[in-house]
PDB file of C-alpha atoms in Angstrom:
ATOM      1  CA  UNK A   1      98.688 131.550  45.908  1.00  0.00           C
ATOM      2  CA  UNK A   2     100.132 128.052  46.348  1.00  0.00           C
ATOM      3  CA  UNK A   3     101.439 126.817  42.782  1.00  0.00           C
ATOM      4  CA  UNK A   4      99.206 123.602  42.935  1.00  0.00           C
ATOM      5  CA  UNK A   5      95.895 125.547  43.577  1.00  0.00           C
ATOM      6  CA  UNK A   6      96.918 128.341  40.559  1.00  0.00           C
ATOM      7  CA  UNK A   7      97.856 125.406  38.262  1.00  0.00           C
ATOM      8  CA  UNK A   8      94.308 123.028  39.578  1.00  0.00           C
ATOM      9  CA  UNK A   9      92.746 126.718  38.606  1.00  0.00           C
ATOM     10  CA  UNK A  10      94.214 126.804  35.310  1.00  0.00           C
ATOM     11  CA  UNK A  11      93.883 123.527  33.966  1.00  0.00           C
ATOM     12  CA  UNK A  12      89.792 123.831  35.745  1.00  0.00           C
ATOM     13  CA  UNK A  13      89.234 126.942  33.327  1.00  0.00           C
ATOM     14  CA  UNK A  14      91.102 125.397  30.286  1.00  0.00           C
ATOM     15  CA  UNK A  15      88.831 122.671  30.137  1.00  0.00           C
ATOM     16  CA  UNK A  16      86.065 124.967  30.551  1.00  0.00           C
ATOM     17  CA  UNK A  17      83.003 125.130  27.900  1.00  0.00           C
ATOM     18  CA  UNK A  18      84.189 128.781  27.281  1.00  0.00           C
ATOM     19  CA  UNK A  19      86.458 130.514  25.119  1.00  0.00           C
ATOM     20  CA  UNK A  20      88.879 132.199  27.530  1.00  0.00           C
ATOM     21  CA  UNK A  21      92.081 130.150  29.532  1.00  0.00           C
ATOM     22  CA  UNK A  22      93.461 132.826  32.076  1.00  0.00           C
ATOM     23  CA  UNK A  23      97.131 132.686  31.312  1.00  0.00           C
ATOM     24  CA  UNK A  24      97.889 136.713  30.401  1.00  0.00           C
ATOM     25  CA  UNK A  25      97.182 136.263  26.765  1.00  0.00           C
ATOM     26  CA  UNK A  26      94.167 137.855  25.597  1.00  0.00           C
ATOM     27  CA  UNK A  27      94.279 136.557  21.966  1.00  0.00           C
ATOM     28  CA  UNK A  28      91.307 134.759  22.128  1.00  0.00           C
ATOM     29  CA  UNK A  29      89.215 137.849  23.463  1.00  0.00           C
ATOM     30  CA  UNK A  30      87.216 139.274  20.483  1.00  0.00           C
ATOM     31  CA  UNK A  31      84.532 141.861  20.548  1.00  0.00           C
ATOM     32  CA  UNK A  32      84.654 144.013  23.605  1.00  0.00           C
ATOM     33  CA  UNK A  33      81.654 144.368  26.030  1.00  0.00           C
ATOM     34  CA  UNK A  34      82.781 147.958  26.896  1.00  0.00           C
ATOM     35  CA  UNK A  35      85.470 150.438  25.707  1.00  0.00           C
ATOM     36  CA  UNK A  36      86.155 153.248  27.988  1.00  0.00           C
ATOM     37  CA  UNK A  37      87.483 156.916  26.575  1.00  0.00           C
ATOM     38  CA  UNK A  38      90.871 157.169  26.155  1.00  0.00           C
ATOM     39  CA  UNK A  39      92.430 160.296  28.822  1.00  0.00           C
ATOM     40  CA  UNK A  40      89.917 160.658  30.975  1.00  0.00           C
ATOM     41  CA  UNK A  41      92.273 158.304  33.657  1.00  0.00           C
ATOM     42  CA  UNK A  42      95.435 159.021  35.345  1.00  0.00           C
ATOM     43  CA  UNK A  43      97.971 156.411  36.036  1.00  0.00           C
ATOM     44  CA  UNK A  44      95.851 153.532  35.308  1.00  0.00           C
ATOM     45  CA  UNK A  45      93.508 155.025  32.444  1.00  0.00           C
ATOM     46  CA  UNK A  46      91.134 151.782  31.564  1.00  0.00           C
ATOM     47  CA  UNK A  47      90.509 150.733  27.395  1.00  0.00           C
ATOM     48  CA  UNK A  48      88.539 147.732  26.535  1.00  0.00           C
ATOM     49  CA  UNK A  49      86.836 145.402  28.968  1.00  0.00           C
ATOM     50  CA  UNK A  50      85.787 141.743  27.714  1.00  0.00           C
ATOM     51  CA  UNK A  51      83.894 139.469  29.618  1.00  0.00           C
ATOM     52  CA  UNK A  52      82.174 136.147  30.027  1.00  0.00           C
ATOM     53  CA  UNK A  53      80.785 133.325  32.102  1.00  0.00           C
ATOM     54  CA  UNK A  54      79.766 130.017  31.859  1.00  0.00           C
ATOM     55  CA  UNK A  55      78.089 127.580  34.731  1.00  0.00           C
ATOM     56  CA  UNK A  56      81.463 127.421  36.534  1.00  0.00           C
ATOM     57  CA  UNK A  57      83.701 131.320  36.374  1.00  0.00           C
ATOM     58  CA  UNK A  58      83.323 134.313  35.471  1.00  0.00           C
ATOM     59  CA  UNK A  59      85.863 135.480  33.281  1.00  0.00           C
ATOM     60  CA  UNK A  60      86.795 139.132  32.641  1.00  0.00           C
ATOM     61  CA  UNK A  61      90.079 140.662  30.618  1.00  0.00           C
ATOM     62  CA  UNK A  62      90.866 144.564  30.789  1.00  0.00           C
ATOM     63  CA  UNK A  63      93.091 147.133  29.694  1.00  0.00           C
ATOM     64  CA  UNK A  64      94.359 149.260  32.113  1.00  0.00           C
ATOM     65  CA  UNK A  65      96.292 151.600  29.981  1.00  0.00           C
ATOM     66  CA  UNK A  66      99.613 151.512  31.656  1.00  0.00           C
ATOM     67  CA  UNK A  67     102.177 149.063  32.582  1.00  0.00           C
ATOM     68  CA  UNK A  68     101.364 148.331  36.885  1.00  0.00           C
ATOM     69  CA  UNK A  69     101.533 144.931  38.932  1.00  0.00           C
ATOM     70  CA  UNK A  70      97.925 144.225  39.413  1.00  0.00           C
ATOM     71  CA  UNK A  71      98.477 142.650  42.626  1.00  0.00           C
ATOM     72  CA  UNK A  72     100.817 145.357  44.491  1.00  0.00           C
ATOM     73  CA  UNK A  73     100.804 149.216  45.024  1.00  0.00           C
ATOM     74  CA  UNK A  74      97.596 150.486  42.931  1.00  0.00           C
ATOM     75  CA  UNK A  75      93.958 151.397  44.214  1.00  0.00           C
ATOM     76  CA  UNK A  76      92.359 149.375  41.230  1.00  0.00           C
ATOM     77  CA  UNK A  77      89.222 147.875  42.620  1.00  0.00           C
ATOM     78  CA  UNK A  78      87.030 145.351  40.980  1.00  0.00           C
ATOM     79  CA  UNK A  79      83.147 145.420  42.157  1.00  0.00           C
ATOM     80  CA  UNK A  80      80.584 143.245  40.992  1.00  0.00           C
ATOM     81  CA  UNK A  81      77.180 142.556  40.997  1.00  0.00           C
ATOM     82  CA  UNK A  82      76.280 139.040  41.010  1.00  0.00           C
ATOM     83  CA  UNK A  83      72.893 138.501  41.411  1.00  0.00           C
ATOM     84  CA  UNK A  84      71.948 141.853  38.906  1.00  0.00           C
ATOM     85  CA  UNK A  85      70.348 143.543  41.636  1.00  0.00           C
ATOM     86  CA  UNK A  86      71.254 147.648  42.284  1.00  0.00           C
ATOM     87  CA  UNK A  87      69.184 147.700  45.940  1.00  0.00           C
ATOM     88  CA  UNK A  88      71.603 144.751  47.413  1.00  0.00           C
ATOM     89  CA  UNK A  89      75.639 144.690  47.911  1.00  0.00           C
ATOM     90  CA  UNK A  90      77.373 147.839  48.068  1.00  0.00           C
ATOM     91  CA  UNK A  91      75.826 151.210  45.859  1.00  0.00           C
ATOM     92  CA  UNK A  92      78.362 152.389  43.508  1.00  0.00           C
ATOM     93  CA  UNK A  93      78.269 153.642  39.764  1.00  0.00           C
ATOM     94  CA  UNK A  94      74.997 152.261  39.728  1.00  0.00           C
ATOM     95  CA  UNK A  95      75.064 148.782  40.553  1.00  0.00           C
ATOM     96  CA  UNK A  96      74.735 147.196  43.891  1.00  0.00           C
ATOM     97  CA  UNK A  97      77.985 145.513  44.487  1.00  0.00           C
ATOM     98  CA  UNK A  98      78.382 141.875  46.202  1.00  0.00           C
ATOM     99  CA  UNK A  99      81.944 141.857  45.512  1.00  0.00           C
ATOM    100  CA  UNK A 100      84.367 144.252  46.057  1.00  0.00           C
ATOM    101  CA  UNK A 101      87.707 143.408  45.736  1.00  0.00           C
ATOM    102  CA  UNK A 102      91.075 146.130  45.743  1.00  0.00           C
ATOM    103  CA  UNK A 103      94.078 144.215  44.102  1.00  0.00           C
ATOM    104  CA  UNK A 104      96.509 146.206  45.310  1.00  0.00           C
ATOM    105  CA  UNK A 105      95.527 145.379  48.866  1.00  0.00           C
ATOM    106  CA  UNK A 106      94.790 141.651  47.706  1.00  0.00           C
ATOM    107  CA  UNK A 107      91.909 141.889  49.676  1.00  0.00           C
ATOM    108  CA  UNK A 108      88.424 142.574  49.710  1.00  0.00           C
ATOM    109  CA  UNK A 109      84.587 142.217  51.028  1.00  0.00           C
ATOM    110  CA  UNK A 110      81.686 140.491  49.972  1.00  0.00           C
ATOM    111  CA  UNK A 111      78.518 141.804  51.123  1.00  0.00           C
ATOM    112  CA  UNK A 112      75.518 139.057  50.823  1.00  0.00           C
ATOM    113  CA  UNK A 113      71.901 139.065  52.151  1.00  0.00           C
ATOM    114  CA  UNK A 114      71.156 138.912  55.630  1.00  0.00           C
ATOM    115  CA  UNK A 115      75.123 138.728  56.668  1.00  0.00           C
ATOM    116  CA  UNK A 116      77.278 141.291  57.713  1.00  0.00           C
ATOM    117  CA  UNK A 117      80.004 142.569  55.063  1.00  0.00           C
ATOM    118  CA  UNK A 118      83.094 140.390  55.294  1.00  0.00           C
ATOM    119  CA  UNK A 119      86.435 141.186  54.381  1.00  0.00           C
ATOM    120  CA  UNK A 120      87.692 138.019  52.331  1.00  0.00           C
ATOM    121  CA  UNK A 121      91.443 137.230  50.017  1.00  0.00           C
ATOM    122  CA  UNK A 122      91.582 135.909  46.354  1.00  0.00           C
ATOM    123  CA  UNK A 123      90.714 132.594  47.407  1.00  0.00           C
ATOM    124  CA  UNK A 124      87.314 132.758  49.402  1.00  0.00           C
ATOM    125  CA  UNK A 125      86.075 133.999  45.638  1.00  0.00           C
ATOM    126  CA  UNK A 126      88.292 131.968  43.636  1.00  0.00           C
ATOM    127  CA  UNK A 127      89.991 134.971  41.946  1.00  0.00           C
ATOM    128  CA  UNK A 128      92.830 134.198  39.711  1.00  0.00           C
ATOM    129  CA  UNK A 129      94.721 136.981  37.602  1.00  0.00           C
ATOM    130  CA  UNK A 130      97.134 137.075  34.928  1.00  0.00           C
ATOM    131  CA  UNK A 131      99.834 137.360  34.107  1.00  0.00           C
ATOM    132  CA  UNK A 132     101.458 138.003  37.521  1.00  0.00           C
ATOM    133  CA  UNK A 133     103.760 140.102  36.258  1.00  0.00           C
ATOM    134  CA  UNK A 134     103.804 143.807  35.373  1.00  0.00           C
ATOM    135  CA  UNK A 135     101.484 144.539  32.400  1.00  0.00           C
ATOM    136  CA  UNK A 136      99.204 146.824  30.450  1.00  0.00           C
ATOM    137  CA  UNK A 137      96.225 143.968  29.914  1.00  0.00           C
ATOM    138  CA  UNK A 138      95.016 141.368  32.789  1.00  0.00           C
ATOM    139  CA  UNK A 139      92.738 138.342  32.468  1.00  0.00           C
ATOM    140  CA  UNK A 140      90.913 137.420  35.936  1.00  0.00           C
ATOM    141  CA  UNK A 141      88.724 134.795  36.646  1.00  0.00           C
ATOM    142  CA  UNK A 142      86.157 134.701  39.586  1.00  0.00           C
ATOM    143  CA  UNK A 143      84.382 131.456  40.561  1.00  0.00           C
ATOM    144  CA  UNK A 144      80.681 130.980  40.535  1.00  0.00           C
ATOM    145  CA  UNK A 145      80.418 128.237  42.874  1.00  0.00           C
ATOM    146  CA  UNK A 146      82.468 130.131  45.903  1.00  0.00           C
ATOM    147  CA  UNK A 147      80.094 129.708  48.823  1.00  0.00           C
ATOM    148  CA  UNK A 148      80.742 132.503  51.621  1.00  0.00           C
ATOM    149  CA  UNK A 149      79.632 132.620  55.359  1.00  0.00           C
ATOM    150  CA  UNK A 150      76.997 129.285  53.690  1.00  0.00           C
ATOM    151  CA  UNK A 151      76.166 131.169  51.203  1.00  0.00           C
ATOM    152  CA  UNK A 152      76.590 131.653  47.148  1.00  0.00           C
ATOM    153  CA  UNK A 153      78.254 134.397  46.054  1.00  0.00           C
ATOM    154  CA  UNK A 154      76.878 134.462  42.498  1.00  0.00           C
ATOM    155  CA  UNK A 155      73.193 133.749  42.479  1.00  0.00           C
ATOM    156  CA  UNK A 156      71.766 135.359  38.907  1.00  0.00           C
ATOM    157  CA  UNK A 157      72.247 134.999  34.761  1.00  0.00           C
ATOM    158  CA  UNK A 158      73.761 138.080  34.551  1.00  0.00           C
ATOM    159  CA  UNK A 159      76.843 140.015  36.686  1.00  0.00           C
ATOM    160  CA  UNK A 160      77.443 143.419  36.116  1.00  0.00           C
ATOM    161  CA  UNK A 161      80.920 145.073  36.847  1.00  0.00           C
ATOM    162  CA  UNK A 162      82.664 148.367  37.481  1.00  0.00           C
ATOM    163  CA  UNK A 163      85.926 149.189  37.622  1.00  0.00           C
ATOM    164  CA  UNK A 164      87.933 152.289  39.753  1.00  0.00           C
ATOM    165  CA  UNK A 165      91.075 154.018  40.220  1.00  0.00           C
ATOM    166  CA  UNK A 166      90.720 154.320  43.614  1.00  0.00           C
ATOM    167  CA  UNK A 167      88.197 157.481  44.361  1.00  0.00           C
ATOM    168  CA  UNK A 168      88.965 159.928  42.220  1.00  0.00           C
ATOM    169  CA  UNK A 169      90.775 157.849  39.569  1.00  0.00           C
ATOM    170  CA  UNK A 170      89.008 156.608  36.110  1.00  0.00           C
ATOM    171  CA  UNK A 171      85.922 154.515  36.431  1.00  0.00           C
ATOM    172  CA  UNK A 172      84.998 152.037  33.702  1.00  0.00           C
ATOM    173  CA  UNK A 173      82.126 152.472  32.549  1.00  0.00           C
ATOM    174  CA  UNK A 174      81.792 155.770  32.664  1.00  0.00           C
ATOM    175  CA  UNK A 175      78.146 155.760  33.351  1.00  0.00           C
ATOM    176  CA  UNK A 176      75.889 154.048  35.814  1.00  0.00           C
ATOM    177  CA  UNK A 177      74.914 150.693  35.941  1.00  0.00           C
ATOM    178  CA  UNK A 178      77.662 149.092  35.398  1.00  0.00           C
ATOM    179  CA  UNK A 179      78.460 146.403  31.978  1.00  0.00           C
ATOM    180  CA  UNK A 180      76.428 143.301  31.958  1.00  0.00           C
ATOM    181  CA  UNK A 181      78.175 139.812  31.681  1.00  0.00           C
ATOM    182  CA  UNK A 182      75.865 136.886  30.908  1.00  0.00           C
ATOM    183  CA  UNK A 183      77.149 134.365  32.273  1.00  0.00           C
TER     184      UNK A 183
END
């Protein structure tokens, strides 16, 4: 990501209504939405997932249990629902997927009504993660106005997310349906 569109990003979510500034330190994350059970992961074994949103991002911060660059060589992969609705996007753990997005690969797909699935990077969803550097916590923020193929990505109240491993790594939560973030 170009340094002027990561800093614009920044400075855009610090002077957001909301709580959370994306810059790696999750000190003003509180009360968890989710925690996940400790062991039942290998290399990346997820803890606590916090989330929120307000009219412009979605902001999420999770614990992946080990230290890993979020951004090269793992399989974790990010899926959410953002219009709340299991029967559209992509089925897994319950949900129905809009975005998916593998950050190892820095890439992924958004699947929206009436268009066929297309494969998009960090910016065509306005994802931003910290830090960029090797860690055991990351903050990410996903924009609610990105507008793919003419349409919105992010079309309901409430987003739900799920987070893998890779296919037969941990999956947070461990039931189906995914956690709810009102945004």
């Amino acid at each position: 990501m170009r340094p002027a569109l990561l800093a614009s990003l920044l400075l855009a979510a610090a002077a957001s209504p909301s709580a959370q500034v994306v810059d790696g330190v999750l000190d003003e994350w509180h009360t968890p939405l989710y925690e996940d059970a400790s062991g039942d992961g290998g290399a990346v074994d997820f803890g606590r997932l916090w989330g929120s949103g307000d009219a412009a991002y979605l902001y999420l911060a999770v614990e992946v249990g080990a230290e890993i660059g979020l951004q090269d060589g793992n399989a974790v992969t990010l899926y959410v629902d953002t219009d709340d609705d299991a029967t559209t996007g992509q089925a897994i753990a319950g949900i129905g997927a809009e975005i998916r997005y593998v950050f190892g690969q820095r890439s992924g797909t958004v699947r929206l009504p009436g268009r066929s699935p297309l494969t998009v990077g960090h910016a065509a969803i306005g994802l931003v993660t910290a830090p960029t550097v090797t860690s055991d916590r990351f903050e990410i923020l996903l924009d609610r106005t990105a507008v793919v193929s003419g349409l919105p990505v992010f079309s309901g109240p409430t987003a739900r997310v799920v987070l893998t491993n890779g296919s037969s790594g941990d999956v947070l939560p461990d039931t189906p349906g995914g956690v709810a973030v009102t945004l």
